[in-house]
Amino acid sequence: MLEVLGSVLPTAVGIAISPIPLIAVILMLMSPRPRQLGLGFLVGWLLGVLVATTAFTLLAGVIPEPEESDGAQPVIAVIQLVLGALLLLLAARQWRSRPAPGEEAELPAWMAKIDSMNPFAATGLAFVLAAINPKNLLLAVAAGSVIGRAELDVPERLTVVLVFGLIAALTVAIPVIAVIVAPHKAATLLSGIRTWLTAHNAVIMMTLFLVLGAQIIGKALGNF
């Protein structure tokens, strides 16, 4: 089980390093209702990751594999190869979309409405950002293909998925906990983090996609 968890750990970190949802939760934590919105967003994010990862884990478990004496898994290898290529394409897209020198990075228009959200809307938004956006879907497929094909019993698979989800939710959980524990100290720090993430979002995501894409392609080549 630990070997499987170690194998999907970089993918969980890849989901955790997501500037847009982190900026969104920071904006919620700087709103008039920081605790309600922050906790709602955290719950939605964790549920989104767990649902997507569980779905692809179950799907990977029923994919037939031909019996190979050398341990090759060609079906999984092809899936991983496609996922890796898509991540590299996303890296190129992020690089092209980066702000020009001197140009201010723009945030999505929906972030302007965060102050008016209720906790249920915050939960729904986080679920969509975690489970449906293309980047997280690709990473959930990558993790699910590993967990679903591993020789684990049901409790062990559930444990790996749960730990995977908790790691993927860390960057959302930490600011929420910080605001609950030390609201005044956290406010200044979160404001600076939001500004930095907004300015460097494209470069962060490009680097992340590049590293994860290369890693998944490497796994794919090893499974042929």
Short mmCIF file of C-alpha atoms in Angstrom, two decimals:
data_model
loop_
_atom_site.label_atom_id
_atom_site.label_comp_id
_atom_site.label_asym_id
_atom_site.label_seq_id
_atom_site.Cartn_x
_atom_site.Cartn_y
_atom_site.Cartn_z
CA MET A 1 0.00 0.00 0.00
CA LEU A 2 2.79 2.43 0.85
CA GLU A 3 4.38 1.78 -2.54
CA VAL A 4 1.14 2.70 -4.31
CA LEU A 5 0.71 5.78 -2.14
CA GLY A 6 4.26 6.84 -2.92
CA SER A 7 3.59 6.36 -6.61
CA VAL A 8 0.54 8.68 -6.63
CA LEU A 9 1.95 11.22 -4.17
CA PRO A 10 3.35 13.56 -6.89
CA THR A 11 -0.06 13.53 -8.56
CA ALA A 12 -1.74 14.52 -5.29
CA VAL A 13 0.75 17.35 -4.90
CA GLY A 14 -0.02 18.35 -8.49
CA ILE A 15 -3.70 18.75 -7.59
CA ALA A 16 -2.78 20.63 -4.42
CA ILE A 17 -0.64 23.12 -6.34
CA SER A 18 -3.55 24.87 -8.01
CA PRO A 19 -3.30 28.67 -7.88
CA ILE A 20 -6.86 29.46 -9.03
CA PRO A 21 -8.72 27.54 -6.25
CA LEU A 22 -6.16 28.76 -3.73
CA ILE A 23 -6.79 32.35 -4.79
CA ALA A 24 -10.54 31.67 -4.60
CA VAL A 25 -10.37 30.34 -1.05
CA ILE A 26 -8.15 33.24 -0.01
CA LEU A 27 -10.71 35.70 -1.38
CA MET A 28 -13.38 33.88 0.60
CA LEU A 29 -11.26 34.06 3.73
CA MET A 30 -10.96 37.83 3.22
CA SER A 31 -14.75 38.21 2.83
CA PRO A 32 -17.24 39.20 5.58
CA ARG A 33 -17.95 35.48 6.22
CA PRO A 34 -14.49 33.89 6.12
CA ARG A 35 -15.10 30.80 8.24
CA GLN A 36 -18.37 29.72 6.64
CA LEU A 37 -17.16 30.23 3.07
CA GLY A 38 -13.69 28.82 3.76
CA LEU A 39 -15.00 25.65 5.39
CA GLY A 40 -17.62 25.22 2.67
CA PHE A 41 -14.96 25.53 -0.03
CA LEU A 42 -12.68 23.07 1.77
CA VAL A 43 -15.45 20.46 2.04
CA GLY A 44 -16.34 20.84 -1.63
CA TRP A 45 -12.72 20.60 -2.75
CA LEU A 46 -12.06 17.45 -0.73
CA LEU A 47 -15.29 15.81 -1.93
CA GLY A 48 -14.50 16.69 -5.54
CA VAL A 49 -11.05 15.13 -5.39
CA LEU A 50 -12.32 12.00 -3.63
CA VAL A 51 -15.24 11.49 -6.04
CA ALA A 52 -13.10 11.92 -9.17
CA THR A 53 -10.28 9.71 -7.88
CA THR A 54 -12.66 7.00 -6.68
CA ALA A 55 -14.51 6.97 -10.01
CA PHE A 56 -11.33 6.49 -12.04
CA THR A 57 -9.99 3.95 -9.53
CA LEU A 58 -13.12 1.83 -10.02
CA LEU A 59 -12.91 2.25 -13.79
CA ALA A 60 -9.24 1.24 -13.89
CA GLY A 61 -10.02 -1.86 -11.84
CA VAL A 62 -12.33 -3.26 -14.52
CA ILE A 63 -10.11 -2.52 -17.53
CA PRO A 64 -9.01 -5.91 -18.93
CA GLU A 65 -5.31 -6.52 -19.31
CA PRO A 66 -3.78 -9.29 -21.40
CA GLU A 67 -1.68 -11.72 -19.42
CA GLU A 68 1.93 -10.80 -20.05
CA SER A 69 4.76 -12.89 -18.70
CA ASP A 70 7.01 -9.86 -18.44
CA GLY A 71 4.51 -7.84 -16.36
CA ALA A 72 3.71 -5.38 -19.14
CA GLN A 73 0.42 -3.45 -18.92
CA PRO A 74 -0.13 -2.08 -22.44
CA VAL A 75 -3.66 -0.72 -21.82
CA ILE A 76 -2.57 1.29 -18.79
CA ALA A 77 0.59 2.32 -20.64
CA VAL A 78 -1.43 3.78 -23.51
CA ILE A 79 -3.73 5.63 -21.09
CA GLN A 80 -0.73 7.06 -19.25
CA LEU A 81 0.95 8.03 -22.50
CA VAL A 82 -2.12 9.95 -23.64
CA LEU A 83 -2.45 11.64 -20.24
CA GLY A 84 1.20 12.65 -20.26
CA ALA A 85 0.91 14.10 -23.75
CA LEU A 86 -2.20 16.08 -22.75
CA LEU A 87 -0.40 17.50 -19.73
CA LEU A 88 2.50 18.59 -21.94
CA LEU A 89 0.00 20.29 -24.26
CA LEU A 90 -1.50 22.09 -21.26
CA ALA A 91 2.00 23.19 -20.27
CA ALA A 92 2.51 24.72 -23.72
CA ARG A 93 -0.89 26.41 -23.51
CA GLN A 94 -0.07 27.94 -20.13
CA TRP A 95 3.25 29.22 -21.45
CA ARG A 96 1.56 30.92 -24.39
CA SER A 97 -1.12 32.47 -22.17
CA ARG A 98 1.31 34.01 -19.67
CA PRO A 99 1.08 37.82 -19.30
CA ALA A 100 3.51 39.86 -21.36
CA PRO A 101 6.22 41.76 -19.45
CA GLY A 102 4.58 44.66 -17.66
CA GLU A 103 1.09 43.31 -18.25
CA GLU A 104 -1.10 42.61 -15.22
CA ALA A 105 -2.45 39.07 -14.89
CA GLU A 106 -6.23 38.80 -15.02
CA LEU A 107 -8.36 36.61 -12.77
CA PRO A 108 -11.55 34.83 -13.91
CA ALA A 109 -14.64 37.08 -13.85
CA TRP A 110 -16.51 34.76 -11.46
CA MET A 111 -14.08 35.62 -8.68
CA ALA A 112 -15.64 39.07 -8.43
CA LYS A 113 -18.83 37.40 -7.12
CA ILE A 114 -17.16 35.44 -4.33
CA ASP A 115 -18.15 37.95 -1.62
CA SER A 116 -21.84 37.38 -2.39
CA MET A 117 -21.67 33.57 -2.24
CA ASN A 118 -23.24 31.49 0.50
CA PRO A 119 -21.49 28.43 2.00
CA PHE A 120 -23.46 26.01 -0.21
CA ALA A 121 -22.43 27.88 -3.35
CA ALA A 122 -18.82 27.86 -2.13
CA THR A 123 -19.02 24.09 -1.66
CA GLY A 124 -20.45 23.61 -5.14
CA LEU A 125 -17.83 25.85 -6.73
CA ALA A 126 -15.03 23.97 -5.01
CA PHE A 127 -16.48 20.62 -6.09
CA VAL A 128 -16.55 21.74 -9.72
CA LEU A 129 -13.01 23.13 -9.55
CA ALA A 130 -11.73 19.91 -7.95
CA ALA A 131 -13.61 17.25 -9.89
CA ILE A 132 -14.48 18.65 -13.31
CA ASN A 133 -11.73 21.02 -14.44
CA PRO A 134 -9.47 19.41 -17.09
CA LYS A 135 -6.24 19.61 -15.11
CA ASN A 136 -7.61 17.78 -12.07
CA LEU A 137 -9.47 15.28 -14.24
CA LEU A 138 -6.24 14.29 -15.97
CA LEU A 139 -4.45 13.91 -12.64
CA ALA A 140 -7.35 11.95 -11.14
CA VAL A 141 -7.24 9.59 -14.13
CA ALA A 142 -3.49 9.17 -13.65
CA ALA A 143 -3.88 8.40 -9.94
CA GLY A 144 -6.92 6.17 -10.44
CA SER A 145 -5.15 4.11 -13.10
CA VAL A 146 -2.40 3.32 -10.57
CA ILE A 147 -4.63 2.69 -7.56
CA GLY A 148 -7.20 0.67 -9.50
CA ARG A 149 -4.61 -1.67 -11.00
CA ALA A 150 -2.64 -2.19 -7.80
CA GLU A 151 -2.95 -5.49 -5.93
CA LEU A 152 -4.78 -4.02 -2.94
CA ASP A 153 -7.90 -5.09 -1.10
CA VAL A 154 -10.88 -2.73 -0.79
CA PRO A 155 -9.94 -1.19 2.61
CA GLU A 156 -6.40 -0.52 1.37
CA ARG A 157 -7.66 1.15 -1.80
CA LEU A 158 -10.06 3.30 0.20
CA THR A 159 -7.21 4.29 2.51
CA VAL A 160 -4.96 5.26 -0.41
CA VAL A 161 -7.76 7.30 -2.03
CA LEU A 162 -8.52 9.05 1.27
CA VAL A 163 -4.89 9.90 1.95
CA PHE A 164 -4.52 11.03 -1.66
CA GLY A 165 -7.51 13.34 -1.23
CA LEU A 166 -6.24 14.77 2.05
CA ILE A 167 -2.85 15.57 0.52
CA ALA A 168 -4.53 17.15 -2.52
CA ALA A 169 -6.61 19.34 -0.16
CA LEU A 170 -3.70 20.53 1.99
CA THR A 171 -3.13 23.85 0.25
CA VAL A 172 -6.82 24.71 0.65
CA ALA A 173 -6.98 23.42 4.23
CA ILE A 174 -3.93 25.28 5.54
CA PRO A 175 -5.21 28.85 4.92
CA VAL A 176 -8.68 27.91 6.23
CA ILE A 177 -7.17 26.53 9.45
CA ALA A 178 -4.86 29.55 9.72
CA VAL A 179 -7.80 31.97 9.57
CA ILE A 180 -9.69 29.99 12.21
CA VAL A 181 -6.70 29.81 14.55
CA ALA A 182 -5.11 33.25 14.00
CA PRO A 183 -7.40 35.42 11.84
CA HIS A 184 -5.55 38.73 12.22
CA LYS A 185 -2.08 37.36 11.47
CA ALA A 186 -3.36 35.27 8.56
CA ALA A 187 -5.08 38.18 6.79
CA THR A 188 -1.89 40.05 5.85
CA LEU A 189 -0.06 36.90 4.85
CA LEU A 190 -2.92 35.63 2.67
CA SER A 191 -3.19 38.97 0.87
CA GLY A 192 0.47 38.77 -0.14
CA ILE A 193 0.13 35.14 -1.25
CA ARG A 194 -2.90 36.00 -3.38
CA THR A 195 -1.03 38.80 -5.15
CA TRP A 196 1.99 36.56 -5.84
CA LEU A 197 -0.14 33.64 -7.10
CA THR A 198 -2.13 35.91 -9.39
CA ALA A 199 1.06 37.27 -10.98
CA HIS A 200 2.73 33.88 -11.42
CA ASN A 201 -0.23 31.57 -12.06
CA ALA A 202 0.72 30.75 -15.69
CA VAL A 203 4.35 29.95 -14.91
CA ILE A 204 3.44 27.81 -11.89
CA MET A 205 0.94 25.77 -13.88
CA MET A 206 3.24 25.44 -16.89
CA THR A 207 6.03 24.04 -14.69
CA LEU A 208 3.62 21.71 -12.92
CA PHE A 209 2.16 20.33 -16.16
CA LEU A 210 5.62 19.87 -17.64
CA VAL A 211 6.97 17.91 -14.66
CA LEU A 212 3.88 15.73 -14.21
CA GLY A 213 3.53 15.10 -17.95
CA ALA A 214 7.14 13.92 -18.20
CA GLN A 215 6.71 11.73 -15.11
CA ILE A 216 3.54 10.05 -16.41
CA ILE A 217 5.09 9.45 -19.83
CA GLY A 218 8.05 7.82 -18.07
CA LYS A 219 5.65 5.48 -16.22
CA ALA A 220 3.90 4.71 -19.50
CA LEU A 221 7.14 3.68 -21.18
CA GLY A 222 7.90 1.41 -18.23
CA ASN A 223 4.54 -0.35 -18.60
CA PHE A 224 5.01 -1.34 -22.26
#
